[in-house]
PDB file of C-alpha atoms in Angstrom:
ATOM      1  CA  VAL A  16       3.670 -63.787  11.756  1.00  0.00           C
ATOM      2  CA  ILE A  17       0.210 -64.707  12.911  1.00  0.00           C
ATOM      3  CA  GLU A  18      -2.162 -65.944  10.246  1.00  0.00           C
ATOM      4  CA  ARG A  19      -5.859 -66.153  10.997  1.00  0.00           C
ATOM      5  CA  ASP A  20      -7.839 -67.962   8.306  1.00  0.00           C
ATOM      6  CA  LEU A  21     -11.446 -67.026   9.016  1.00  0.00           C
ATOM      7  CA  VAL A  22     -12.742 -69.468   6.407  1.00  0.00           C
ATOM      8  CA  ALA A  23     -10.874 -72.484   7.783  1.00  0.00           C
ATOM      9  CA  GLU A  24     -11.636 -71.461  11.385  1.00  0.00           C
ATOM     10  CA  PRO A  25     -14.842 -69.391  11.338  1.00  0.00           C
ATOM     11  CA  LEU A  26     -15.953 -67.497  14.406  1.00  0.00           C
ATOM     12  CA  ALA A  27     -19.429 -67.999  15.834  1.00  0.00           C
ATOM     13  CA  PRO A  28     -21.647 -65.141  14.666  1.00  0.00           C
ATOM     14  CA  LEU A  29     -22.400 -62.484  17.247  1.00  0.00           C
ATOM     15  CA  ASP A  30     -25.759 -62.987  18.905  1.00  0.00           C
ATOM     16  CA  GLY A  31     -27.516 -61.629  21.967  1.00  0.00           C
ATOM     17  CA  GLU A  32     -25.958 -64.158  24.310  1.00  0.00           C
ATOM     18  CA  ILE A  33     -22.387 -63.458  23.202  1.00  0.00           C
ATOM     19  CA  LEU A  34     -22.991 -59.710  23.176  1.00  0.00           C
ATOM     20  CA  GLY A  35     -24.335 -59.970  26.720  1.00  0.00           C
ATOM     21  CA  GLY A  36     -21.104 -61.658  27.773  1.00  0.00           C
ATOM     22  CA  PHE A  37     -19.077 -58.856  26.168  1.00  0.00           C
ATOM     23  CA  ALA A  38     -21.148 -56.241  28.023  1.00  0.00           C
ATOM     24  CA  SER A  39     -21.055 -57.777  31.498  1.00  0.00           C
ATOM     25  CA  SER A  40     -18.547 -59.913  33.370  1.00  0.00           C
ATOM     26  CA  GLU A  41     -21.118 -61.100  35.893  1.00  0.00           C
ATOM     27  CA  ASP A  42     -22.496 -64.625  35.654  1.00  0.00           C
ATOM     28  CA  ARG A  43     -21.171 -65.393  32.180  1.00  0.00           C
ATOM     29  CA  SER A  44     -22.292 -68.694  30.710  1.00  0.00           C
ATOM     30  CA  PRO A  45     -19.557 -71.068  29.494  1.00  0.00           C
ATOM     31  CA  ARG A  46     -20.372 -70.023  25.903  1.00  0.00           C
ATOM     32  CA  GLN A  47     -20.099 -66.337  26.816  1.00  0.00           C
ATOM     33  CA  GLN A  48     -16.801 -66.903  28.626  1.00  0.00           C
ATOM     34  CA  ALA A  49     -15.406 -68.803  25.629  1.00  0.00           C
ATOM     35  CA  ALA A  50     -16.413 -65.917  23.340  1.00  0.00           C
ATOM     36  CA  VAL A  51     -14.796 -63.344  25.662  1.00  0.00           C
ATOM     37  CA  THR A  52     -11.610 -65.416  25.833  1.00  0.00           C
ATOM     38  CA  LEU A  53     -11.518 -65.633  22.036  1.00  0.00           C
ATOM     39  CA  SER A  54     -12.209 -61.909  21.724  1.00  0.00           C
ATOM     40  CA  ASP A  55      -9.374 -61.144  24.149  1.00  0.00           C
ATOM     41  CA  GLN A  56      -7.064 -63.358  22.065  1.00  0.00           C
ATOM     42  CA  LEU A  57      -8.023 -61.646  18.794  1.00  0.00           C
ATOM     43  CA  ILE A  58      -7.500 -58.200  20.291  1.00  0.00           C
ATOM     44  CA  ALA A  59      -4.152 -59.295  21.776  1.00  0.00           C
ATOM     45  CA  GLU A  60      -3.069 -60.514  18.326  1.00  0.00           C
ATOM     46  CA  ILE A  61      -3.770 -57.070  16.903  1.00  0.00           C
ATOM     47  CA  GLU A  62      -1.978 -55.323  19.739  1.00  0.00           C
ATOM     48  CA  ALA A  63       1.079 -57.591  19.405  1.00  0.00           C
ATOM     49  CA  ALA A  64       1.358 -57.082  15.649  1.00  0.00           C
ATOM     50  CA  ASP A  65       3.658 -54.512  14.092  1.00  0.00           C
ATOM     51  CA  SER A  66       1.317 -54.322  11.103  1.00  0.00           C
ATOM     52  CA  LEU A  67      -1.828 -55.993   9.790  1.00  0.00           C
ATOM     53  CA  VAL A  68      -2.737 -57.358   6.373  1.00  0.00           C
ATOM     54  CA  ILE A  69      -6.441 -58.045   5.894  1.00  0.00           C
ATOM     55  CA  GLY A  70      -7.919 -59.741   2.848  1.00  0.00           C
ATOM     56  CA  VAL A  71     -11.265 -58.154   1.970  1.00  0.00           C
ATOM     57  CA  PRO A  72     -13.225 -59.677  -0.881  1.00  0.00           C
ATOM     58  CA  MET A  73     -16.404 -57.821  -1.789  1.00  0.00           C
ATOM     59  CA  TYR A  74     -19.453 -60.094  -1.776  1.00  0.00           C
ATOM     60  CA  ASN A  75     -22.631 -58.443  -3.098  1.00  0.00           C
ATOM     61  CA  PHE A  76     -21.320 -54.975  -2.141  1.00  0.00           C
ATOM     62  CA  GLY A  77     -20.401 -56.024   1.400  1.00  0.00           C
ATOM     63  CA  ILE A  78     -17.813 -57.949   3.359  1.00  0.00           C
ATOM     64  CA  PRO A  79     -17.897 -61.698   3.989  1.00  0.00           C
ATOM     65  CA  THR A  80     -19.701 -62.974   7.058  1.00  0.00           C
ATOM     66  CA  GLN A  81     -16.436 -64.340   8.442  1.00  0.00           C
ATOM     67  CA  LEU A  82     -14.770 -60.912   8.384  1.00  0.00           C
ATOM     68  CA  LYS A  83     -17.864 -59.296   9.889  1.00  0.00           C
ATOM     69  CA  SER A  84     -17.691 -61.799  12.757  1.00  0.00           C
ATOM     70  CA  TRP A  85     -14.004 -60.971  13.323  1.00  0.00           C
ATOM     71  CA  PHE A  86     -14.920 -57.285  13.558  1.00  0.00           C
ATOM     72  CA  ASP A  87     -17.713 -58.144  16.006  1.00  0.00           C
ATOM     73  CA  TYR A  88     -15.194 -59.905  18.253  1.00  0.00           C
ATOM     74  CA  ILE A  89     -12.631 -57.095  18.183  1.00  0.00           C
ATOM     75  CA  CYS A  90     -15.112 -54.247  18.790  1.00  0.00           C
ATOM     76  CA  ARG A  91     -15.615 -54.263  22.564  1.00  0.00           C
ATOM     77  CA  ALA A  92     -16.616 -51.268  24.623  1.00  0.00           C
ATOM     78  CA  GLY A  93     -14.000 -50.547  27.263  1.00  0.00           C
ATOM     79  CA  VAL A  94     -11.478 -52.864  25.580  1.00  0.00           C
ATOM     80  CA  SER A  95     -10.927 -51.732  21.982  1.00  0.00           C
ATOM     81  CA  PHE A  96     -12.948 -48.501  22.137  1.00  0.00           C
ATOM     82  CA  LYS A  97     -14.624 -46.305  24.709  1.00  0.00           C
ATOM     83  CA  TYR A  98     -17.434 -43.797  24.666  1.00  0.00           C
ATOM     84  CA  THR A  99     -16.711 -40.205  25.678  1.00  0.00           C
ATOM     85  CA  GLU A 100     -18.739 -37.005  25.790  1.00  0.00           C
ATOM     86  CA  THR A 101     -17.378 -36.165  22.333  1.00  0.00           C
ATOM     87  CA  GLY A 102     -18.005 -39.610  20.829  1.00  0.00           C
ATOM     88  CA  PRO A 103     -16.255 -42.964  20.643  1.00  0.00           C
ATOM     89  CA  VAL A 104     -12.466 -43.216  20.909  1.00  0.00           C
ATOM     90  CA  GLY A 105     -10.420 -46.182  19.638  1.00  0.00           C
ATOM     91  CA  LEU A 106      -8.200 -47.830  22.230  1.00  0.00           C
ATOM     92  CA  LEU A 107      -6.011 -50.027  20.015  1.00  0.00           C
ATOM     93  CA  ARG A 108      -2.463 -48.892  19.299  1.00  0.00           C
ATOM     94  CA  ASN A 109      -2.336 -47.518  15.750  1.00  0.00           C
ATOM     95  CA  LYS A 110      -0.140 -49.390  13.276  1.00  0.00           C
ATOM     96  CA  PRO A 111       0.113 -49.840   9.507  1.00  0.00           C
ATOM     97  CA  VAL A 112      -2.798 -51.788   8.029  1.00  0.00           C
ATOM     98  CA  LEU A 113      -2.932 -53.083   4.466  1.00  0.00           C
ATOM     99  CA  LEU A 114      -6.348 -53.934   3.078  1.00  0.00           C
ATOM    100  CA  VAL A 115      -6.159 -56.252   0.093  1.00  0.00           C
ATOM    101  CA  MET A 116      -9.491 -55.594  -1.603  1.00  0.00           C
ATOM    102  CA  THR A 117     -10.866 -57.821  -4.375  1.00  0.00           C
ATOM    103  CA  THR A 118     -13.933 -57.265  -6.521  1.00  0.00           C
ATOM    104  CA  GLY A 119     -15.330 -58.871  -9.624  1.00  0.00           C
ATOM    105  CA  GLY A 120     -16.420 -55.533 -11.091  1.00  0.00           C
ATOM    106  CA  LEU A 121     -15.221 -51.949 -11.032  1.00  0.00           C
ATOM    107  CA  HIS A 122     -16.148 -50.332  -7.704  1.00  0.00           C
ATOM    108  CA  ARG A 123     -13.160 -48.360  -6.421  1.00  0.00           C
ATOM    109  CA  ASP A 124     -14.066 -44.769  -5.564  1.00  0.00           C
ATOM    110  CA  THR A 125     -17.703 -45.240  -6.550  1.00  0.00           C
ATOM    111  CA  SER A 126     -20.925 -45.310  -4.546  1.00  0.00           C
ATOM    112  CA  THR A 127     -20.799 -49.125  -4.653  1.00  0.00           C
ATOM    113  CA  ASP A 128     -17.437 -49.311  -2.840  1.00  0.00           C
ATOM    114  CA  LEU A 129     -19.283 -50.253   0.340  1.00  0.00           C
ATOM    115  CA  ALA A 130     -16.934 -52.987   1.557  1.00  0.00           C
ATOM    116  CA  LEU A 131     -13.999 -50.585   1.756  1.00  0.00           C
ATOM    117  CA  ALA A 132     -16.103 -47.962   3.523  1.00  0.00           C
ATOM    118  CA  HIS A 133     -17.284 -50.546   6.069  1.00  0.00           C
ATOM    119  CA  VAL A 134     -13.798 -51.870   6.818  1.00  0.00           C
ATOM    120  CA  ARG A 135     -12.239 -48.397   7.128  1.00  0.00           C
ATOM    121  CA  THR A 136     -15.024 -47.293   9.478  1.00  0.00           C
ATOM    122  CA  VAL A 137     -14.609 -50.274  11.811  1.00  0.00           C
ATOM    123  CA  LEU A 138     -10.815 -50.065  11.890  1.00  0.00           C
ATOM    124  CA  ASN A 139     -10.896 -46.304  12.554  1.00  0.00           C
ATOM    125  CA  PHE A 140     -13.471 -46.911  15.289  1.00  0.00           C
ATOM    126  CA  VAL A 141     -11.016 -49.094  17.259  1.00  0.00           C
ATOM    127  CA  GLY A 142      -8.043 -46.776  16.667  1.00  0.00           C
ATOM    128  CA  LEU A 143      -6.440 -48.206  13.525  1.00  0.00           C
ATOM    129  CA  ASN A 144      -6.118 -45.214  11.209  1.00  0.00           C
ATOM    130  CA  ASP A 145      -2.921 -45.888   9.233  1.00  0.00           C
ATOM    131  CA  ILE A 146      -4.690 -47.723   6.398  1.00  0.00           C
ATOM    132  CA  GLN A 147      -3.427 -48.384   2.889  1.00  0.00           C
ATOM    133  CA  VAL A 148      -5.290 -50.278   0.183  1.00  0.00           C
ATOM    134  CA  ALA A 149      -4.128 -52.737  -2.461  1.00  0.00           C
ATOM    135  CA  TYR A 150      -7.175 -52.921  -4.707  1.00  0.00           C
ATOM    136  CA  ALA A 151      -7.654 -55.736  -7.230  1.00  0.00           C
ATOM    137  CA  GLN A 152     -10.840 -54.937  -9.090  1.00  0.00           C
ATOM    138  CA  GLY A 153     -12.376 -56.191 -12.313  1.00  0.00           C
ATOM    139  CA  LEU A 154     -11.374 -59.759 -11.525  1.00  0.00           C
ATOM    140  CA  GLY A 155     -14.584 -61.121 -13.036  1.00  0.00           C
ATOM    141  CA  MET A 156     -14.429 -59.059 -16.210  1.00  0.00           C
ATOM    142  CA  GLY A 157     -12.113 -61.170 -18.356  1.00  0.00           C
ATOM    143  CA  PRO A 158      -8.382 -61.881 -18.535  1.00  0.00           C
ATOM    144  CA  GLU A 159      -7.269 -58.352 -19.470  1.00  0.00           C
ATOM    145  CA  ALA A 160      -9.248 -56.661 -16.705  1.00  0.00           C
ATOM    146  CA  ARG A 161      -8.120 -59.354 -14.241  1.00  0.00           C
ATOM    147  CA  GLU A 162      -4.437 -58.782 -15.047  1.00  0.00           C
ATOM    148  CA  SER A 163      -4.881 -55.025 -14.777  1.00  0.00           C
ATOM    149  CA  GLY A 164      -6.602 -55.405 -11.393  1.00  0.00           C
ATOM    150  CA  LEU A 165      -3.917 -57.734 -10.061  1.00  0.00           C
ATOM    151  CA  ALA A 166      -1.145 -55.399 -11.274  1.00  0.00           C
ATOM    152  CA  ALA A 167      -2.787 -52.497  -9.438  1.00  0.00           C
ATOM    153  CA  ALA A 168      -3.000 -54.602  -6.266  1.00  0.00           C
ATOM    154  CA  ARG A 169       0.673 -55.563  -6.551  1.00  0.00           C
ATOM    155  CA  ASP A 170       1.506 -51.851  -6.776  1.00  0.00           C
ATOM    156  CA  GLY A 171      -0.542 -51.247  -3.617  1.00  0.00           C
ATOM    157  CA  VAL A 172       1.370 -53.961  -1.771  1.00  0.00           C
ATOM    158  CA  SER A 173       4.694 -52.529  -2.986  1.00  0.00           C
ATOM    159  CA  ASN A 174       3.667 -49.094  -1.714  1.00  0.00           C
ATOM    160  CA  PHE A 175       2.786 -50.583   1.677  1.00  0.00           C
ATOM    161  CA  LEU A 176       6.088 -52.357   2.250  1.00  0.00           C
ATOM    162  CA  PRO A 177       8.165 -49.181   2.819  1.00  0.00           C
ATOM    163  CA  SER A 178       5.648 -48.067   5.466  1.00  0.00           C
ATOM    164  CA  LEU A 179       6.759 -50.992   7.609  1.00  0.00           C
ATOM    165  CA  THR A 180      10.226 -49.525   8.038  1.00  0.00           C
ATOM    166  CA  ARG A 181       9.196 -46.025   9.085  1.00  0.00           C
ATOM    167  CA  PRO A 182       9.627 -45.084  12.760  1.00  0.00           C
TER     168      PRO A 182
END
């Protein structure tokens, strides 16, 4: 089990310098090389895993900065995806992914469910398509709504567990 706490150990946000290091291996600065090394490590963690569990709180209709940075480090042309004449193709080995979504309000399957759409899009982009969701919503709407949301998320986790034993 590899646990990566992006709050306790945040990644440097992607900027032009780091992106330049991802794009070219020539004359990388020490900062660029450190970012590439970290990116390689993060991608290797995904590849080594049998499954992934990703916590995704919705903040103001989007994902937290820390998760966005993790995505920025795992999305690398020629490493985790490639461009073809028919569009991009993910290069990571597909595996079960559980997204544990949390929201204060009720957003599932609505036009405001932007965090889930973002995360699914990025994971699909790099080749991770076997995605299940444990959705805890309504957490900020009082004790009854909170308990209902947590019960629904527990059901989502329970549904995910059998997927880990399939061939």
